[in-house]
Coordinates of C-alpha atoms in Angstrom, one line a residue:
M1 CA 0.1 -28.2 94.8
D2 CA 0.8 -28.8 91.1
E3 CA 4.5 -28.4 90.2
K4 CA 3.8 -26.0 87.3
K5 CA 1.7 -23.8 89.6
M6 CA 4.6 -23.7 92.0
D7 CA 6.8 -22.7 89.1
L8 CA 4.4 -19.9 88.2
I9 CA 4.4 -18.6 91.8
Q10 CA 8.2 -18.6 91.8
I11 CA 8.2 -16.7 88.5
K12 CA 5.7 -14.2 89.9
K13 CA 7.9 -13.6 93.0
L14 CA 11.0 -13.2 90.9
V15 CA 9.3 -10.7 88.5
E16 CA 7.7 -8.6 91.3
S17 CA 10.8 -8.6 93.5
T18 CA 13.2 -7.7 90.7
H19 CA 11.4 -5.5 88.4
Q20 CA 10.3 -2.8 90.8
K21 CA 13.8 -2.6 92.2
Y22 CA 15.2 -2.2 88.8
I23 CA 12.6 0.4 87.8
D24 CA 13.2 2.4 91.0
A25 CA 17.0 2.1 90.5
S26 CA 16.6 3.4 86.9
I27 CA 14.6 6.4 88.0
K28 CA 17.0 7.2 90.9
F29 CA 20.0 6.9 88.7
A30 CA 18.4 9.3 86.2
N31 CA 17.8 11.7 89.1
K32 CA 21.4 11.2 90.2
E33 CA 20.2 9.9 93.6
I34 CA 22.3 6.7 93.4
S35 CA 25.8 5.8 92.0
K36 CA 26.4 3.9 88.8
E37 CA 27.7 0.9 90.8
E38 CA 24.4 0.6 92.7
Y39 CA 22.5 0.9 89.4
N40 CA 24.6 -1.8 87.8
K41 CA 24.0 -4.1 90.7
E42 CA 20.2 -3.9 90.2
L43 CA 20.8 -4.4 86.5
Q44 CA 22.8 -7.5 87.1
N45 CA 20.1 -8.9 89.4
F46 CA 17.5 -8.1 86.7
N47 CA 19.5 -9.9 84.0
Q48 CA 20.1 -12.9 86.3
N49 CA 16.5 -13.3 87.1
K50 CA 15.5 -13.1 83.4
K51 CA 17.7 -16.2 82.8
E52 CA 16.1 -18.0 85.8
I53 CA 12.6 -17.2 84.6
L54 CA 13.4 -18.5 81.2
S55 CA 15.0 -21.7 82.6
I56 CA 11.7 -22.4 84.5
T57 CA 9.4 -21.6 81.6
Q58 CA 11.3 -23.3 78.8
D59 CA 9.6 -26.7 79.4
F60 CA 6.0 -25.2 79.5
N61 CA 4.3 -26.5 76.4
S62 CA 0.5 -26.2 77.0
E63 CA -2.3 -23.7 77.3
N64 CA -1.9 -24.0 81.1
Y65 CA 0.9 -21.5 80.9
D66 CA -0.5 -18.3 82.2
P67 CA 2.8 -16.4 82.4
A68 CA 3.4 -14.1 85.3
V69 CA 5.7 -12.4 82.8
S70 CA 2.5 -10.7 81.6
F71 CA 3.5 -8.3 84.5
A72 CA 5.3 -6.6 81.6
Y73 CA 2.0 -5.2 80.4
E74 CA 1.5 -3.7 83.8
V75 CA 4.7 -1.7 83.3
D76 CA 2.8 0.9 81.3
I77 CA 5.4 3.5 80.6
E78 CA 2.9 6.4 80.2
K79 CA 1.1 5.5 83.5
N80 CA 4.3 5.4 85.5
E81 CA 4.1 8.3 88.1
T82 CA 7.6 9.5 87.5
V83 CA 7.2 9.5 83.7
K84 CA 3.8 11.2 83.9
N85 CA 5.1 14.0 86.2
E86 CA 8.2 14.6 84.1
L87 CA 6.2 14.7 80.9
I88 CA 4.0 17.3 82.4
K89 CA 7.0 19.4 83.4
L90 CA 8.5 19.0 79.9
S91 CA 5.2 20.0 78.3
E92 CA 5.1 23.2 80.4
L93 CA 8.7 24.1 79.5
K94 CA 8.0 23.6 75.8
K95 CA 4.5 25.2 75.7
D96 CA 5.5 28.8 75.3
G97 CA 8.8 28.0 73.6
E98 CA 9.4 25.1 71.1
D99 CA 5.7 24.2 70.8
K100 CA 4.7 27.7 70.2
I101 CA 7.4 28.2 67.6
N102 CA 6.2 25.2 65.6
S103 CA 2.6 26.3 65.9
I104 CA 3.3 29.8 64.6
K105 CA 5.5 28.6 61.8
E106 CA 2.7 26.3 60.7
K107 CA 0.2 29.3 60.7
I108 CA 2.7 31.4 58.6
R109 CA 3.1 28.5 56.2
N110 CA -0.7 28.1 55.8
I111 CA -1.1 31.8 55.1
H112 CA 1.6 31.7 52.4
L113 CA -0.1 28.7 50.8
T114 CA -3.6 30.4 50.7
K115 CA -4.2 31.6 47.2
N116 CA -7.3 33.8 47.6
I117 CA -5.5 36.4 49.9
K118 CA -3.6 39.3 48.4
T119 CA 0.2 39.7 49.1
N120 CA -0.3 42.9 51.1
E121 CA -3.0 41.2 53.3
K122 CA -0.7 38.2 53.8
K123 CA 2.1 40.5 55.1
E124 CA -0.3 42.2 57.5
M125 CA -1.5 38.9 58.8
I126 CA 2.0 37.5 59.2
K127 CA 3.5 40.6 60.9
P128 CA 2.0 40.0 64.4
L129 CA 2.8 36.3 64.1
K130 CA 6.4 37.1 63.5
E131 CA 6.4 39.2 66.7
E132 CA 5.0 36.3 68.6
L133 CA 7.6 34.0 67.0
E134 CA 10.5 36.2 68.2
A135 CA 9.0 36.2 71.7
A136 CA 8.6 32.4 71.6
K137 CA 12.3 32.1 70.5
V138 CA 13.4 34.0 73.5
V139 CA 11.4 31.7 75.8
A140 CA 12.8 28.7 74.0
K141 CA 16.3 29.9 74.4
E142 CA 15.8 30.5 78.2
N143 CA 14.4 27.0 78.7
K144 CA 16.8 25.3 76.3
K145 CA 19.1 23.9 79.0
A146 CA 16.2 22.7 81.3
V147 CA 14.5 21.1 78.3
K148 CA 17.6 19.3 77.3
E149 CA 18.3 18.0 80.8
L150 CA 14.7 16.8 81.4
S151 CA 14.6 15.2 77.9
T152 CA 17.8 13.3 78.5
K153 CA 16.5 12.1 81.9
L154 CA 13.1 11.0 80.4
R155 CA 14.8 9.3 77.5
F156 CA 16.9 7.2 79.9
I157 CA 13.9 6.2 82.1
I158 CA 11.6 5.4 79.2
K159 CA 14.3 3.3 77.5
K160 CA 14.8 1.3 80.7
L161 CA 11.1 0.8 81.4
G162 CA 10.6 0.0 77.7
K163 CA 13.4 -2.6 77.9
I164 CA 11.4 -4.6 80.5
S165 CA 8.1 -4.2 78.7
F166 CA 9.6 -5.2 75.3
Y167 CA 11.6 -8.1 76.6
Y168 CA 8.7 -9.8 78.4
S169 CA 6.3 -9.0 75.6
K170 CA 8.6 -10.9 73.3
V171 CA 8.9 -13.8 75.7
T172 CA 5.2 -14.0 76.2
N173 CA 4.2 -13.7 72.6
N174 CA 6.9 -16.1 71.5
H175 CA 5.4 -18.6 73.9
N176 CA 2.0 -17.9 72.6
K177 CA 3.3 -18.7 69.1
F178 CA 4.8 -21.9 70.4
V179 CA 1.4 -22.9 72.0
A180 CA -0.4 -22.0 68.8
K181 CA 2.0 -24.2 66.7
N182 CA 1.5 -27.2 69.1
T183 CA -2.3 -26.7 69.0
F184 CA -2.2 -26.4 65.2
D185 CA -0.1 -29.5 64.8
K186 CA -2.4 -31.4 67.2
K187 CA -5.6 -30.4 65.3
V188 CA -4.0 -31.2 61.9
K189 CA -2.9 -34.7 63.2
E190 CA -6.4 -35.4 64.6
E191 CA -8.1 -34.2 61.4
N192 CA -5.8 -36.3 59.2
E193 CA -6.5 -39.4 61.3
Q194 CA -10.3 -38.8 61.2
Y195 CA -10.1 -38.2 57.4
L196 CA -8.2 -41.5 56.8
S197 CA -10.7 -43.3 59.0
K198 CA -13.8 -41.9 57.3
S199 CA -12.4 -42.3 53.8
K200 CA -12.3 -46.0 54.3
T201 CA -16.1 -46.1 54.8
C202 CA -16.8 -44.1 51.6
S203 CA -18.3 -46.3 48.9
T204 CA -18.5 -43.8 46.0
K205 CA -16.2 -41.2 44.4
K206 CA -18.7 -38.5 45.1
E207 CA -18.6 -39.2 48.9
K208 CA -14.8 -39.2 48.8
R209 CA -14.8 -35.9 46.9
I210 CA -17.2 -34.3 49.5
L211 CA -15.2 -35.7 52.4
K212 CA -11.9 -34.4 50.8
G213 CA -13.5 -30.9 50.4
E214 CA -14.6 -30.9 54.1
H215 CA -11.1 -32.1 55.1
N216 CA -9.3 -29.3 53.1
S217 CA -11.8 -26.7 54.5
K218 CA -11.0 -27.7 58.1
L219 CA -7.2 -27.7 57.4
S220 CA -7.6 -24.2 55.9
E221 CA -9.5 -23.0 58.9
Y222 CA -6.8 -24.3 61.3
R223 CA -4.1 -22.7 59.2
R224 CA -5.9 -19.4 59.2
D225 CA -6.4 -19.4 63.0
Y226 CA -2.7 -20.3 63.5
K227 CA -1.6 -17.5 61.1
M228 CA -3.9 -15.0 62.9
V229 CA -2.4 -15.8 66.3
N230 CA 1.1 -15.5 64.8
A231 CA 0.2 -12.1 63.3
N232 CA -1.3 -10.8 66.5
C233 CA 1.8 -11.9 68.5
H234 CA 4.0 -10.3 65.8
E235 CA 2.1 -7.0 66.2
E236 CA 2.2 -7.1 70.0
I237 CA 6.0 -7.4 70.0
E238 CA 6.3 -4.6 67.4
S239 CA 3.8 -2.4 69.4
A240 CA 5.8 -2.9 72.6
F241 CA 9.0 -1.7 70.9
M242 CA 7.5 1.2 69.0
K243 CA 5.7 2.5 72.1
V244 CA 9.1 3.3 73.6
Y245 CA 10.3 5.1 70.5
S246 CA 7.1 7.0 69.8
L247 CA 7.5 8.5 73.3
I248 CA 11.1 9.3 72.6
K249 CA 10.1 10.9 69.3
K250 CA 7.5 13.0 71.2
I251 CA 10.0 14.1 73.8
N252 CA 12.8 15.1 71.2
N253 CA 10.4 16.3 68.5
G254 CA 11.8 13.7 66.2
Y255 CA 14.3 10.8 66.1
S256 CA 18.1 11.2 66.5
L257 CA 20.4 9.3 64.2
E258 CA 20.9 6.6 66.8
D259 CA 17.1 6.2 67.2
K260 CA 16.6 6.0 63.4
I261 CA 19.2 3.3 63.2
N262 CA 17.7 1.3 66.1
V263 CA 14.2 1.5 64.6
K264 CA 15.4 0.5 61.2
L265 CA 17.4 -2.4 62.6
F266 CA 14.4 -3.6 64.6
E267 CA 12.1 -3.4 61.7
F268 CA 14.5 -5.3 59.5
K269 CA 15.1 -8.1 62.1
H270 CA 11.4 -8.2 63.2
N271 CA 9.9 -8.3 59.7
F272 CA 12.7 -10.3 58.0
D273 CA 11.4 -13.2 56.0
L274 CA 14.0 -15.4 54.2
A275 CA 11.6 -16.4 51.4
I276 CA 10.6 -12.8 50.7
F277 CA 14.2 -11.7 50.9
L278 CA 15.4 -14.3 48.4
R279 CA 12.5 -13.6 46.1
K280 CA 13.3 -9.9 46.2
Y281 CA 17.1 -10.1 45.9
S282 CA 17.9 -13.4 44.3
L283 CA 18.5 -11.9 40.9
Y284 CA 21.2 -9.6 42.4
F285 CA 22.8 -12.7 44.0
V286 CA 22.8 -14.5 40.6
I287 CA 24.4 -11.4 39.0
L288 CA 27.0 -11.1 41.8
I289 CA 28.0 -14.8 41.3
F290 CA 28.2 -14.2 37.5
F291 CA 30.5 -11.2 38.1
I292 CA 32.7 -13.3 40.4
I293 CA 32.9 -16.0 37.6
C294 CA 33.8 -13.3 35.0
A295 CA 36.5 -11.9 37.4
I296 CA 38.0 -15.4 37.7
I297 CA 37.9 -16.0 34.0
A298 CA 39.5 -12.6 33.3
E299 CA 42.2 -13.3 35.9
Y300 CA 42.9 -16.7 34.2
Q301 CA 43.2 -15.0 30.8
G302 CA 45.7 -12.6 32.3
N303 CA 43.5 -9.5 32.2
P304 CA 42.4 -8.6 35.8
L305 CA 38.8 -7.4 35.9
L306 CA 38.8 -5.8 39.3
T307 CA 40.8 -2.7 38.6
F308 CA 40.2 1.0 39.0
R309 CA 40.1 1.4 35.2
T310 CA 37.2 -1.1 35.1
I311 CA 35.2 0.9 37.7
E312 CA 36.0 4.1 35.9
T313 CA 34.8 2.7 32.6
I314 CA 31.6 1.3 34.0
C315 CA 30.8 4.6 35.8
I316 CA 31.3 6.6 32.6
Q317 CA 29.3 4.2 30.5
S318 CA 26.5 4.2 33.0
S319 CA 26.4 8.0 33.4
T320 CA 24.7 8.6 30.0
K321 CA 22.6 5.4 30.2
V322 CA 21.1 6.6 33.5
F323 CA 19.3 9.5 31.7
F324 CA 17.5 7.0 29.5
S325 CA 16.6 4.7 32.4
L326 CA 15.2 7.5 34.5
G327 CA 13.2 8.7 31.5
V328 CA 11.6 5.3 30.8
A329 CA 11.2 4.6 34.5
G330 CA 8.6 7.3 34.8
L331 CA 6.6 5.7 31.9
I332 CA 6.9 2.2 33.4
L333 CA 5.7 3.7 36.7
I334 CA 2.4 4.9 35.1
G335 CA 2.0 1.5 33.4
G336 CA 3.6 2.2 30.1
T337 CA 6.9 1.8 28.2
D338 CA 9.0 3.4 25.5
L339 CA 10.3 1.7 22.3
S340 CA 11.6 5.0 20.8
I341 CA 14.6 5.5 23.2
G342 CA 17.1 4.1 20.7
R343 CA 16.0 6.4 17.9
M344 CA 15.8 9.3 20.3
T345 CA 19.4 8.6 21.3
G346 CA 20.5 8.5 17.7
M347 CA 18.7 11.7 16.9
A348 CA 20.0 13.7 19.8
A349 CA 23.6 12.3 19.4
T350 CA 23.5 13.2 15.7
F351 CA 22.4 16.8 16.4
S352 CA 25.0 17.0 19.2
C353 CA 27.9 15.9 17.0
L354 CA 26.5 18.0 14.0
F355 CA 26.3 21.3 15.9
L356 CA 29.6 20.8 17.8
S357 CA 31.6 19.6 14.8
Q358 CA 32.9 23.0 13.7
L359 CA 32.7 21.7 10.1
V360 CA 30.7 22.1 6.9
F361 CA 28.6 19.2 5.7
E362 CA 26.8 18.3 2.4
T363 CA 23.6 16.6 3.5
N364 CA 20.4 15.5 1.8
I365 CA 18.8 18.8 2.7
G366 CA 21.7 20.9 1.6
T367 CA 24.9 22.4 2.9
L368 CA 25.1 22.9 6.6
D369 CA 27.8 25.3 7.9
M370 CA 28.4 24.4 11.6
I371 CA 31.4 26.8 12.1
M372 CA 30.4 29.1 14.9
P373 CA 31.6 30.2 18.4
Q374 CA 31.9 27.2 20.8
A375 CA 29.5 28.6 23.4
L376 CA 26.8 29.2 20.8
A377 CA 27.4 25.8 19.3
I378 CA 27.0 24.1 22.7
F379 CA 23.8 26.1 23.5
L380 CA 22.2 25.4 20.1
G381 CA 23.2 21.8 20.2
M382 CA 21.7 21.2 23.6
L383 CA 18.6 23.2 22.7
V384 CA 17.9 21.3 19.5
C385 CA 18.5 17.9 21.2
I386 CA 16.1 18.7 24.0
F387 CA 13.5 20.3 21.8
S388 CA 13.5 17.4 19.2
T389 CA 13.3 14.6 21.8
T390 CA 10.7 16.4 23.9
L391 CA 8.6 17.1 20.8
F392 CA 8.4 13.5 19.7
S393 CA 7.9 12.2 23.2
S394 CA 5.1 14.7 23.7
I395 CA 3.5 13.5 20.5
A396 CA 3.5 9.9 21.8
G397 CA 2.3 11.2 25.2
F398 CA -0.6 13.1 23.6
F399 CA -2.0 10.0 21.8
T400 CA -1.5 7.9 24.9
A401 CA -3.2 10.3 27.2
K402 CA -5.9 11.6 25.0
L403 CA -6.9 8.6 22.9
K404 CA -5.9 5.9 25.5
I405 CA -3.5 4.2 23.0
H406 CA -1.0 2.0 24.7
P407 CA 2.5 3.6 24.8
F408 CA 3.9 0.5 23.1
I409 CA 2.1 1.5 19.9
T410 CA 2.6 5.3 20.2
T411 CA 6.4 5.0 20.9
L412 CA 6.7 2.4 18.2
A413 CA 5.2 4.9 15.8
T414 CA 7.5 7.7 16.9
Q415 CA 10.5 5.4 16.7
L416 CA 9.8 4.7 13.0
L417 CA 9.0 8.4 12.4
I418 CA 12.2 9.7 13.9
Y419 CA 14.4 7.2 12.1
G420 CA 12.7 7.8 8.8
L421 CA 13.1 11.6 9.1
M422 CA 16.7 11.4 10.2
M423 CA 17.6 9.1 7.3
V424 CA 15.8 11.3 4.8
C425 CA 17.8 14.3 6.1
F426 CA 21.2 12.8 6.9
S427 CA 21.7 9.4 5.2
Q428 CA 24.3 11.0 2.8
V429 CA 26.7 11.6 5.7
P430 CA 28.2 8.4 7.2
A431 CA 28.7 10.0 10.6
F432 CA 29.1 13.4 12.2
T433 CA 32.3 13.9 14.3
M434 CA 32.4 16.2 17.3
N435 CA 35.3 18.7 17.6
S436 CA 37.8 17.2 20.0
D437 CA 38.3 20.4 22.0
I438 CA 34.6 20.8 22.6
K439 CA 34.2 17.1 23.4
I440 CA 36.9 17.3 26.1
G441 CA 35.4 20.5 27.4
I442 CA 32.0 18.7 27.9
T443 CA 33.2 15.3 29.1
G444 CA 36.5 16.2 30.8
E445 CA 39.8 14.6 30.1
F446 CA 38.8 11.1 31.0
G447 CA 35.0 11.5 30.9
W448 CA 34.4 12.0 34.6
K449 CA 32.3 15.2 34.0
L450 CA 29.6 12.9 32.7
V451 CA 29.3 11.2 36.1
I452 CA 28.7 14.7 37.7
Y453 CA 25.9 15.4 35.1
A454 CA 24.4 12.0 35.9
V455 CA 24.4 12.7 39.7
I456 CA 22.7 16.1 39.1
A457 CA 20.0 14.4 37.0
I458 CA 19.5 11.7 39.6
I459 CA 19.0 14.3 42.4
L460 CA 16.6 16.4 40.3
V461 CA 14.5 13.4 39.2
W462 CA 14.4 12.1 42.9
L463 CA 13.1 15.5 44.0
I464 CA 10.5 15.5 41.3
W465 CA 9.3 12.0 42.2
N466 CA 9.4 12.3 45.9
K467 CA 9.0 16.0 46.9
T468 CA 6.5 17.4 44.4
K469 CA 2.7 17.1 43.9
F470 CA 3.4 15.9 40.4
G471 CA 5.5 13.0 41.7
K472 CA 2.7 11.9 44.1
H473 CA 0.1 12.2 41.3
M474 CA 2.4 10.1 39.1
Y475 CA 2.5 7.2 41.6
A476 CA -1.3 7.5 42.1
V477 CA -2.0 7.3 38.3
G478 CA 0.4 4.3 38.0
D479 CA -1.3 2.5 40.9
N480 CA -4.9 3.1 39.7
K481 CA -5.9 5.5 37.0
Q482 CA -9.6 5.4 37.7
A483 CA -9.1 6.0 41.5
A484 CA -6.7 8.9 40.7
K485 CA -9.3 10.4 38.3
V486 CA -12.0 10.1 40.9
S487 CA -9.8 11.8 43.5
G488 CA -9.4 14.9 41.3
I489 CA -6.0 14.2 39.6
N490 CA -5.8 15.3 36.0
V491 CA -4.6 12.0 34.5
F492 CA -4.1 13.6 31.0
W493 CA -1.6 16.2 32.2
V494 CA 0.2 13.8 34.6
T495 CA 0.7 11.4 31.6
M496 CA 1.8 14.3 29.4
G497 CA 4.2 15.5 32.2
V498 CA 5.8 12.1 32.4
F499 CA 6.3 11.9 28.7
I500 CA 7.7 15.5 28.6
L501 CA 10.1 14.8 31.5
A502 CA 11.2 11.6 29.6
G503 CA 11.8 13.6 26.5
V504 CA 14.0 16.2 28.3
L505 CA 16.1 13.4 29.9
Y506 CA 16.5 11.6 26.5
G507 CA 17.6 14.9 24.9
V508 CA 20.2 15.6 27.6
G509 CA 21.3 11.9 27.6
G510 CA 21.6 11.8 23.8
F511 CA 23.6 15.1 23.8
L512 CA 26.1 13.7 26.3
E513 CA 26.2 10.3 24.6
G514 CA 27.3 12.1 21.4
A515 CA 30.0 13.8 23.4
R516 CA 31.1 10.6 25.0
I517 CA 31.6 8.6 21.8
G518 CA 32.6 11.6 19.7
N519 CA 30.8 10.7 16.5
A520 CA 27.2 9.7 15.7
N521 CA 24.6 9.0 13.0
P522 CA 20.9 8.2 13.0
S523 CA 21.7 4.5 13.8
T524 CA 23.6 5.4 17.0
G525 CA 21.9 4.0 20.1
L526 CA 20.5 0.9 18.5
G527 CA 19.0 -1.3 21.3
T528 CA 19.3 1.5 23.9
E529 CA 15.6 1.1 24.7
L530 CA 16.0 -2.6 25.6
D531 CA 19.0 -1.8 27.9
A532 CA 17.0 1.0 29.6
I533 CA 13.9 -1.0 30.1
A534 CA 15.9 -4.0 31.4
A535 CA 17.8 -1.7 33.8
C536 CA 14.5 -0.5 35.2
V537 CA 13.1 -4.0 35.6
I538 CA 16.3 -5.2 37.3
G539 CA 16.0 -2.2 39.6
G540 CA 12.5 -3.1 40.7
I541 CA 10.4 -0.6 38.7
S542 CA 7.3 -2.8 38.4
F543 CA 5.4 -3.1 35.1
S544 CA 2.2 -3.5 37.2
G545 CA 2.6 0.3 37.7
G546 CA 2.8 2.6 40.8
K547 CA 5.8 0.8 42.3
G548 CA 9.5 1.8 42.0
K549 CA 12.2 4.2 43.1
V550 CA 14.8 6.4 41.4
S551 CA 17.5 4.4 43.2
G552 CA 16.1 1.2 41.6
A553 CA 16.5 2.7 38.1
V554 CA 20.1 3.9 38.9
I555 CA 21.1 0.6 40.5
G556 CA 19.6 -1.4 37.6
T557 CA 21.5 0.8 35.1
I558 CA 24.8 0.2 36.9
V559 CA 24.2 -3.6 37.2
F560 CA 23.2 -3.9 33.5
S561 CA 26.3 -1.9 32.5
I562 CA 28.5 -4.2 34.6
L563 CA 26.9 -7.2 32.9
S564 CA 27.5 -5.8 29.4
Y565 CA 31.1 -4.8 30.3
C566 CA 32.0 -8.2 31.8
L567 CA 30.6 -10.1 28.9
T568 CA 32.6 -8.0 26.5
Y569 CA 35.7 -8.0 28.7
I570 CA 36.0 -11.8 28.8
G571 CA 35.5 -11.9 25.0
L572 CA 32.1 -13.6 24.9
D573 CA 30.6 -13.6 21.4
I574 CA 28.0 -10.9 20.8
N575 CA 25.3 -13.4 19.9
Y576 CA 25.8 -15.2 23.2
Q577 CA 25.6 -11.8 24.9
F578 CA 22.1 -11.2 23.4
I579 CA 21.0 -14.6 24.8
F580 CA 22.4 -13.9 28.2
K581 CA 20.7 -10.4 28.4
G582 CA 17.4 -12.0 27.3
V583 CA 17.6 -14.5 30.1
I584 CA 18.3 -11.8 32.6
I585 CA 15.4 -9.6 31.4
L586 CA 13.0 -12.6 31.5
A587 CA 14.2 -13.6 35.0
A588 CA 13.7 -10.0 36.2
I589 CA 10.1 -10.0 34.8
C590 CA 9.4 -13.3 36.4
F591 CA 10.5 -12.2 39.8
D592 CA 8.4 -9.0 39.4
S593 CA 5.4 -11.1 38.5
L594 CA 6.0 -13.5 41.4
K595 CA 5.9 -10.5 43.8
F596 CA 2.7 -9.3 42.3
L597 CA 1.1 -12.8 42.4
Q598 CA 2.1 -13.2 46.0
K599 CA 0.3 -10.0 47.0
E600 CA -2.8 -11.2 45.0

């Protein structure tokens, strides 16, 4: 008999003799029928035979390999008699308890969401459901201990059976990949040899061109077949793993923290691609290297960069900038941008310092007496800041949404409009200075209150983007306006909503920026729009629209603040700083475009 066939028979015997013993031992151990020592003995045998099987199969390199390890696919967890019976028991225990509670809660939720039913009618409909809910809770409480014990036992058995299925699925599919690679290499080699042979017989350029086209077509076909086998094997391995955890999720009505970590780790390792990883995060590596270089230079100059004071300063500077980044992030997400942020900042910061100055000013529009109670001054200052920025942002939003004018143009217009009006009104005053007591009251002794305000804004914007209908519609509009319109989304109001939200964020951010620096005029915030847009791009908010996260805008803001701070800290000339920032922005845009082109 052929030596390889002998090896296959040997594998078959090893698999059948070991696996069933291990499966039986796992079930008995879960039922507390055998000791841990006996279970560990079978586990040891199982692991030893895995090594033996691999040592036999490692030299197999052809399609003749019909692995007995495909026995793993016969280990169908859901068809295992013990698992089937225990799942039925668990289902019976949960039917009138946990399952009924979830079903009733869903019915009550649907009644609350129904708009064409009166409040009194809703109460009448919900009343009997609440009685059923209380009864179901009593049953669930009675069965709680039994459900927990059975769930724990099932979880253990499923994990052990899944371990076998997943391991041999991985071995089998990795071998299939290996075979596919050998087949691909062999076909490519043969095709290249045939092409070289045929090309020598071609007498005209046209014949050579036709032959070259046929050659490239065959190579593409081989490559496509090879990639398809690889993709199928990849999916088979993932399916074998996820089958286990989908059952566990069903048993426990969700994942535990441990399960979530295991799934995330598997997904990361299984789908990890070095080229994609480097393409996605290479900019961050470059910035990290730059930061290390700056730290070394600063240390050499005798001014250590890595200090608590540095972290404190960067956090405080980032805290106001994050408002502007979050605002423009929404516009970039729907395929737009905003060039008016700098002037919005100047306007809001000017109003902030004006209303909170506790002084009298002679301005172009007359005498302004700002002496008033502090609480009223803060309220009016905040109100005017938010109202003014939201007004101008809404104007830009209206022309963008209604007349389909690109935000680049509408925000450029509002930028000029804001600056012109502010200079007409306040150019006579060099700068407005905020009252020091009010400034400290808003920012805190060292400015740490600004970080708290930023965290609150981040949480609110995250909730809007991820937990509201408006947020989902925003992503849909950014991804494809026409498709969103066809699906019933009001593109006009979504666009207006994004501009209004941006205006509110600019107003609050400008108010706090005025408090942070303590004095302001209409020129305050020059270049803020470029920093905010750059922060979003660095953070992965794609200009192609529909792709990006709040966390990206926040990380981008912090990274860009670190860059600016480091460049200033080591004493680099401001003109070189502009060059460096320009290179970073261009690099970020290039990486974003590369990701988009790769998908195309």
